[in-house]
Amino acid sequence: MEPDAVKAYYNQPGVVADYMNAVSRVGLWHSEEKVFKRLFKPDDVLLELGCGTGRIAFGLWELGYRRLLGVDIARDMVEEARRINRVLEYGISFRQGDATKLSFEAAEFDGAIFGFNGLMTIPKRENRRKALREIRRVTKPGAWLAFTTHNRVSEKYHDFWIEEEQRWKEGKQAPGLDELGDRIADSPHGPLFIHIPIREEILEDLAATGWRYEVDAPRTDIANESEEVRKFGDDCRFWIAQNPG
């Protein structure tokens, strides 16, 4: 899967509309609120990557965070976030950008967020590592990074991944996949790419890109989410890492 295909998927009107509806229908998850309030101070300058139409950023604003910048690779997502921001009369900045090559100076941000498994929508492991290096570059020493992933070792999809691993061993994986864990799923808006890692993979990626791993935990261990949140997305794993400087 090529990055341009991922960008094209998220620029589709139907996908943008789904994310827009989630701003009011879903809002900030209970688990996200707990994690972010634990890590970040209200006066921190925060970078939210993969911001979509602003679901997390607007939730943070409503919690009293005022120094927020949302970045998304899909320009139409960013335009919709800006529109909602004007309607709500909030003061959040949104910008189109690529997490693998951020247009910021070193150490600009006090913390960073890559929510709703956004890091895993970047094709190819080295590109995901580029994003982690870039986030570390633009955050200050001691800054926290919070992000989420799915988990390949999951009871719900156990049989599928056992079979998928065998397909890879036999060279029979689906076209367009670069690594074991890649998934191109059918969606109402066409093929949807996401990488489903194992825990050890993320630990290796954090170490390789200079982050200090702090903790990880399933969403279900952090909060009992509403039905809307559970419908919005499957259970995921929260990861917390620190920029050691």
Coordinates of N, CA, C and O in Angstrom, one line a residue, residues 38-167:
R38 N -3.6 12.8 32.8 CA -2.5 12.3 33.6 C -1.1 12.8 33.0 O -0.2 13.1 33.8
L39 N -1.0 12.9 31.7 CA 0.2 13.2 31.1 C 0.5 14.7 30.9 O 1.6 15.1 31.0
F40 N -0.5 15.4 30.5 CA -0.4 16.8 30.0 C -1.0 17.9 30.9 O -2.1 17.7 31.4
K41 N -0.3 19.0 31.0 CA -0.8 20.1 31.8 C -1.6 21.0 30.9 O -1.3 21.1 29.7
P42 N -2.6 21.8 31.4 CA -3.4 22.6 30.6 C -2.6 23.7 29.8 O -3.1 24.1 28.7
D43 N -1.5 24.1 30.2 CA -0.7 25.1 29.5 C 0.4 24.5 28.6 O 1.2 25.2 28.0
D44 N 0.4 23.2 28.5 CA 1.3 22.5 27.5 C 1.0 22.8 26.1 O -0.2 23.0 25.7
V45 N 2.0 23.0 25.3 CA 1.8 23.1 23.8 C 1.8 21.7 23.3 O 2.8 21.0 23.3
L46 N 0.6 21.3 22.7 CA 0.4 19.9 22.4 C 0.2 19.8 20.8 O -0.5 20.6 20.2
L47 N 0.8 18.7 20.3 CA 0.7 18.4 18.9 C -0.1 17.1 18.8 O 0.2 16.1 19.4
E48 N -1.2 17.2 18.1 CA -2.1 16.1 17.8 C -1.9 15.7 16.3 O -2.3 16.4 15.4
L49 N -1.4 14.5 16.1 CA -1.2 14.0 14.7 C -2.4 13.1 14.4 O -3.0 12.4 15.2
G50 N -2.7 13.0 13.1 CA -3.8 12.2 12.7 C -5.1 12.8 13.3 O -6.0 12.0 13.7
C51 N -5.2 14.1 13.3 CA -6.3 14.8 14.0 C -7.7 14.6 13.4 O -8.7 14.8 14.0
G52 N -7.7 14.1 12.1 CA -9.0 14.0 11.5 C -9.8 15.3 11.4 O -9.2 16.4 11.1
T53 N -11.1 15.2 11.8 CA -11.9 16.4 11.8 C -11.9 17.1 13.2 O -12.8 17.9 13.5
G54 N -11.0 16.6 14.1 CA -10.9 17.4 15.4 C -11.5 16.8 16.6 O -11.6 17.4 17.7
R55 N -11.9 15.5 16.6 CA -12.6 14.9 17.7 C -11.8 15.0 19.0 O -12.3 15.5 20.0
I56 N -10.5 14.7 19.0 CA -9.7 14.7 20.2 C -9.4 16.2 20.5 O -9.5 16.6 21.7
A57 N -9.0 17.0 19.6 CA -8.6 18.4 19.8 C -9.8 19.1 20.5 O -9.6 19.9 21.4
F58 N -11.0 19.0 20.0 CA -12.1 19.7 20.5 C -12.4 19.2 22.0 O -12.7 20.0 22.8
G59 N -12.2 17.9 22.2 CA -12.4 17.4 23.5 C -11.4 17.9 24.5 O -11.7 18.3 25.7
L60 N -10.1 18.1 24.0 CA -9.1 18.7 24.9 C -9.4 20.1 25.2 O -9.2 20.6 26.3
W61 N -9.8 20.9 24.2 CA -10.2 22.3 24.4 C -11.3 22.4 25.5 O -11.2 23.3 26.4
E62 N -12.2 21.5 25.4 CA -13.3 21.6 26.4 C -12.9 21.2 27.8 O -13.5 21.5 28.8
L63 N -11.7 20.5 27.9 CA -11.1 20.2 29.2 C -10.2 21.3 29.7 O -9.6 21.2 30.8
G64 N -10.0 22.4 28.9 CA -9.2 23.5 29.3 C -7.9 23.6 28.7 O -7.1 24.5 29.0
Y65 N -7.5 22.7 27.7 CA -6.3 22.8 27.0 C -6.4 23.9 25.9 O -7.4 23.8 25.1
R66 N -5.5 24.8 25.9 CA -5.7 26.0 24.9 C -4.6 26.1 23.9 O -4.7 26.9 23.0
R67 N -3.5 25.3 24.0 CA -2.4 25.5 23.1 C -2.2 24.2 22.3 O -1.4 23.3 22.5
L68 N -3.1 24.1 21.3 CA -3.3 22.8 20.6 C -3.0 23.1 19.1 O -3.5 24.1 18.5
L69 N -2.4 22.1 18.5 CA -2.2 22.1 17.0 C -2.5 20.8 16.5 O -1.9 19.8 16.9
G70 N -3.5 20.7 15.6 CA -3.9 19.4 15.0 C -3.3 19.3 13.6 O -3.4 20.3 12.8
V71 N -2.8 18.2 13.3 CA -2.2 17.9 11.9 C -2.7 16.6 11.4 O -2.9 15.6 12.1
D72 N -3.1 16.7 10.1 CA -3.6 15.5 9.4 C -3.1 15.5 8.0 O -2.9 16.6 7.4
I73 N -2.8 14.3 7.4 CA -2.3 14.2 6.1 C -3.4 14.5 5.0 O -3.1 14.9 3.9
A74 N -4.7 14.4 5.4 CA -5.8 14.6 4.5 C -6.3 16.0 4.6 O -6.8 16.4 5.6
R75 N -6.1 16.8 3.5 CA -6.5 18.2 3.5 C -8.0 18.4 3.8 O -8.4 19.3 4.5
D76 N -8.8 17.5 3.2 CA -10.3 17.7 3.4 C -10.7 17.5 4.9 O -11.6 18.1 5.4
M77 N -10.0 16.6 5.6 CA -10.2 16.4 7.0 C -9.9 17.7 7.8 O -10.6 18.2 8.6
V78 N -8.7 18.3 7.4 CA -8.3 19.5 8.1 C -9.3 20.7 7.8 O -9.6 21.4 8.7
E79 N -9.8 20.8 6.6 CA -10.7 21.8 6.2 C -12.0 21.7 7.0 O -12.6 22.7 7.5
E80 N -12.4 20.4 7.2 CA -13.7 20.2 8.0 C -13.4 20.5 9.5 O -14.3 21.1 10.2
A81 N -12.2 20.2 10.0 CA -11.9 20.5 11.4 C -11.9 22.1 11.6 O -12.4 22.6 12.6
R82 N -11.3 22.8 10.6 CA -11.3 24.2 10.7 C -12.8 24.8 10.7 O -13.1 25.8 11.4
R83 N -13.6 24.2 9.8 CA -15.0 24.7 9.8 C -15.7 24.5 11.1 O -16.4 25.4 11.6
I84 N -15.5 23.3 11.7 CA -16.2 23.0 13.0 C -15.6 24.0 14.1 O -16.3 24.5 14.9
N85 N -14.3 24.2 14.0 CA -13.6 25.1 14.9 C -14.2 26.5 14.9 O -14.5 27.2 15.9
R86 N -14.5 27.0 13.7 CA -15.2 28.3 13.5 C -16.6 28.3 14.1 O -17.0 29.3 14.8
V87 N -17.3 27.3 13.8 CA -18.7 27.2 14.3 C -18.7 27.2 15.9 O -19.5 27.9 16.5
L88 N -17.8 26.4 16.5 CA -17.7 26.4 17.9 C -17.1 27.6 18.6 O -17.2 27.8 19.8
E89 N -16.4 28.4 17.7 CA -15.6 29.5 18.2 C -14.6 29.1 19.2 O -14.3 29.8 20.2
Y90 N -13.9 28.0 18.9 CA -12.7 27.6 19.7 C -11.5 28.2 19.0 O -11.5 28.8 17.9
G91 N -10.3 28.1 19.7 CA -9.1 28.7 19.1 C -8.1 27.7 18.8 O -6.9 28.0 19.0
I92 N -8.5 26.6 18.2 CA -7.5 25.5 17.9 C -7.0 25.7 16.4 O -7.7 26.1 15.5
S93 N -5.7 25.5 16.2 CA -5.1 25.6 14.9 C -5.0 24.2 14.3 O -4.7 23.2 15.0
F94 N -5.4 24.1 13.0 CA -5.3 22.8 12.3 C -4.5 23.0 11.0 O -4.6 24.1 10.4
R95 N -3.7 22.0 10.7 CA -2.7 22.2 9.5 C -2.6 20.8 8.8 O -2.6 19.8 9.5
Q96 N -2.6 20.9 7.5 CA -2.3 19.7 6.7 C -0.8 19.4 6.8 O 0.0 20.3 6.7
G97 N -0.5 18.1 7.0 CA 1.0 17.7 7.1 C 1.2 16.2 7.2 O 0.2 15.5 7.4
D98 N 2.4 15.8 7.0 CA 2.8 14.4 6.9 C 3.6 14.1 8.2 O 4.6 14.8 8.4
A99 N 3.2 13.1 9.0 CA 3.9 12.8 10.2 C 5.3 12.3 10.0 O 6.1 12.4 10.9
T100 N 5.6 11.8 8.8 CA 7.0 11.4 8.5 C 7.9 12.5 8.1 O 9.1 12.2 8.0
K101 N 7.4 13.7 7.9 CA 8.3 14.8 7.6 C 7.6 16.1 8.1 O 7.0 16.8 7.3
L102 N 7.7 16.3 9.4 CA 7.0 17.4 10.0 C 7.7 18.8 9.7 O 8.9 18.8 9.8
S103 N 6.9 19.8 9.5 CA 7.5 21.1 9.2 C 7.6 22.0 10.4 O 7.1 23.1 10.4
F104 N 8.2 21.5 11.5 CA 8.3 22.2 12.7 C 9.8 22.2 13.1 O 10.6 21.3 12.7
E105 N 10.2 23.2 13.9 CA 11.5 23.2 14.5 C 11.7 22.2 15.6 O 10.7 21.7 16.1
A106 N 12.9 21.9 15.9 CA 13.1 21.0 17.0 C 12.6 21.5 18.3 O 12.6 22.7 18.6
A107 N 12.1 20.6 19.1 CA 11.6 20.9 20.5 C 10.6 22.0 20.6 O 10.6 22.8 21.5
E108 N 9.6 22.0 19.7 CA 8.6 23.0 19.7 C 7.4 22.6 20.7 O 6.7 23.5 21.2
F109 N 7.2 21.3 21.0 CA 6.0 20.9 21.7 C 6.3 20.2 23.0 O 7.4 19.5 23.1
D110 N 5.4 20.4 23.9 CA 5.6 19.8 25.3 C 5.0 18.4 25.3 O 5.3 17.7 26.3
G111 N 4.3 18.0 24.3 CA 3.7 16.6 24.3 C 3.1 16.4 22.9 O 2.8 17.3 22.2
A112 N 2.8 15.1 22.7 CA 2.2 14.7 21.4 C 1.3 13.6 21.6 O 1.4 12.7 22.5
I113 N 0.3 13.6 20.7 CA -0.8 12.5 20.7 C -0.9 12.0 19.2 O -0.9 12.8 18.3
F114 N -1.1 10.7 19.1 CA -1.4 10.1 17.8 C -2.5 9.2 18.1 O -2.3 8.0 18.3
G115 N -3.8 9.7 18.0 CA -4.9 8.9 18.5 C -5.5 8.0 17.4 O -5.2 8.0 16.3
F116 N -6.5 7.2 17.9 CA -7.3 6.3 17.1 C -6.5 5.5 16.1 O -6.8 5.4 14.9
N117 N -5.4 5.0 16.6 CA -4.6 4.0 15.8 C -4.0 4.7 14.5 O -3.6 4.0 13.6
G118 N -3.9 6.0 14.6 CA -3.4 6.8 13.4 C -2.0 6.4 12.9 O -1.8 6.4 11.7
L119 N -1.1 6.1 13.9 CA 0.2 5.8 13.5 C 0.2 4.5 12.6 O 1.1 4.3 11.7
M120 N -0.7 3.6 12.9 CA -0.8 2.3 12.2 C -1.4 2.4 10.8 O -1.5 1.4 10.1
T121 N -1.9 3.6 10.4 CA -2.4 3.8 9.1 C -1.3 4.2 8.1 O -1.5 4.5 6.9
I122 N 0.0 4.4 8.6 CA 1.1 4.7 7.8 C 1.7 3.4 7.3 O 2.1 2.5 8.0
P123 N 1.7 3.2 6.0 CA 2.2 2.0 5.4 C 3.8 1.9 5.6 O 4.5 2.9 5.5
K124 N 4.2 0.7 5.8 CA 5.6 0.3 5.9 C 6.2 0.7 7.2 O 6.1 1.8 7.7
R125 N 6.9 -0.3 7.8 CA 7.4 -0.1 9.2 C 8.4 1.0 9.2 O 8.4 1.8 10.2
E126 N 9.3 1.2 8.3 CA 10.3 2.2 8.3 C 9.6 3.6 8.3 O 10.1 4.6 8.9
N127 N 8.5 3.7 7.6 CA 7.8 5.0 7.6 C 7.2 5.3 8.9 O 7.2 6.5 9.4
R128 N 6.7 4.3 9.6 CA 6.2 4.5 11.0 C 7.3 4.9 11.9 O 7.1 5.8 12.8
R129 N 8.5 4.3 11.7 CA 9.6 4.7 12.5 C 10.1 6.2 12.2 O 10.5 6.9 13.0
K130 N 10.0 6.5 10.9 CA 10.3 7.9 10.5 C 9.3 8.9 11.3 O 9.8 9.9 11.8
A131 N 8.1 8.5 11.4 CA 7.1 9.4 12.1 C 7.5 9.5 13.6 O 7.5 10.5 14.2
L132 N 7.9 8.3 14.2 CA 8.3 8.4 15.6 C 9.5 9.2 15.8 O 9.6 9.9 16.8
R133 N 10.5 9.1 14.9 CA 11.7 10.0 15.0 C 11.3 11.5 14.8 O 11.9 12.3 15.6
E134 N 10.4 11.8 13.9 CA 10.0 13.2 13.7 C 9.3 13.7 14.9 O 9.5 14.8 15.4
I135 N 8.4 12.9 15.5 CA 7.7 13.3 16.7 C 8.7 13.6 17.8 O 8.6 14.6 18.6
R136 N 9.7 12.7 18.0 CA 10.7 12.9 19.0 C 11.5 14.2 18.7 O 11.8 15.0 19.6
R137 N 11.8 14.5 17.5 CA 12.6 15.7 17.1 C 11.8 17.0 17.5 O 12.4 17.9 18.0
V138 N 10.5 17.0 17.2 CA 9.8 18.2 17.4 C 9.2 18.4 18.9 O 8.6 19.4 19.2
T139 N 9.5 17.4 19.7 CA 9.0 17.5 21.1 C 10.2 17.8 22.0 O 11.4 17.5 21.7
K140 N 10.0 18.4 23.2 CA 11.0 18.7 24.1 C 11.5 17.5 24.9 O 10.8 16.5 25.1
P141 N 12.7 17.6 25.4 CA 13.2 16.5 26.3 C 12.2 16.4 27.5 O 11.8 17.4 28.1
G142 N 11.8 15.2 27.8 CA 10.9 14.9 28.9 C 9.4 14.9 28.4 O 8.5 14.5 29.2
A143 N 9.2 15.2 27.1 CA 7.8 15.2 26.6 C 7.2 13.8 26.5 O 7.9 12.9 26.2
W144 N 5.9 13.8 26.7 CA 5.2 12.5 26.6 C 4.6 12.3 25.3 O 4.1 13.3 24.7
L145 N 4.5 11.1 24.8 CA 3.8 10.7 23.6 C 2.8 9.7 24.0 O 3.1 8.7 24.6
A146 N 1.5 9.9 23.6 CA 0.5 8.9 23.8 C -0.1 8.5 22.4 O -0.4 9.4 21.6
F147 N -0.2 7.2 22.2 CA -0.8 6.8 20.9 C -1.4 5.4 21.1 O -1.3 4.8 22.2
T148 N -2.2 5.0 20.2 CA -2.9 3.7 20.3 C -2.6 2.8 19.1 O -2.3 3.3 18.0
T149 N -2.7 1.5 19.3 CA -2.7 0.5 18.2 C -3.7 -0.6 18.5 O -4.2 -0.7 19.6
H150 N -4.0 -1.3 17.5 CA -4.6 -2.6 17.7 C -3.6 -3.6 18.2 O -2.4 -3.3 18.2
N151 N -4.0 -4.9 18.5 CA -3.1 -5.9 18.9 C -3.4 -7.2 18.2 O -4.5 -7.7 18.2
R152 N -2.3 -7.6 17.4 CA -2.5 -8.8 16.6 C -2.8 -10.1 17.5 O -3.4 -11.0 17.0
V153 N -2.3 -10.1 18.7 CA -2.6 -11.2 19.6 C -3.9 -10.9 20.3 O -4.0 -10.4 21.4
S154 N -5.0 -11.2 19.6 CA -6.3 -10.9 20.1 C -7.2 -12.1 19.9 O -7.2 -12.7 18.9
E155 N -7.9 -12.4 21.0 CA -8.8 -13.6 20.9 C -9.8 -13.4 19.7 O -10.1 -14.4 19.0
K156 N -10.3 -12.2 19.5 CA -11.4 -12.0 18.5 C -10.9 -12.4 17.1 O -11.6 -12.9 16.3
Y157 N -9.6 -12.1 16.9 CA -9.1 -12.3 15.5 C -8.0 -13.4 15.5 O -7.2 -13.4 14.5
H158 N -7.9 -14.2 16.5 CA -6.8 -15.2 16.7 C -6.7 -16.1 15.5 O -5.6 -16.2 14.9
D159 N -7.8 -16.7 15.0 CA -7.8 -17.6 13.9 C -7.3 -17.0 12.6 O -6.6 -17.6 11.9
F160 N -7.8 -15.7 12.4 CA -7.4 -15.0 11.2 C -5.9 -14.9 11.1 O -5.3 -15.1 10.0
W161 N -5.3 -14.4 12.2 CA -3.9 -14.1 12.1 C -3.0 -15.4 12.1 O -1.9 -15.4 11.5
I162 N -3.5 -16.5 12.7 CA -2.8 -17.7 12.5 C -2.8 -18.1 11.1 O -1.7 -18.5 10.5
E163 N -3.9 -18.0 10.4 CA -4.0 -18.3 9.0 C -3.2 -17.4 8.1 O -2.6 -17.8 7.2
E164 N -3.2 -16.1 8.5 CA -2.5 -15.1 7.7 C -1.0 -15.3 7.8 O -0.2 -15.2 6.8
E165 N -0.5 -15.7 9.0 CA 0.9 -16.0 9.2 C 1.3 -17.2 8.3 O 2.4 -17.1 7.7
Q166 N 0.5 -18.1 8.2 CA 0.8 -19.3 7.3 C 0.8 -18.8 5.8 O 1.7 -19.3 5.0
R167 N -0.1 -18.0 5.4 CA -0.1 -17.5 4.1 C 1.2 -16.7 3.7 O 1.7 -16.9 2.6

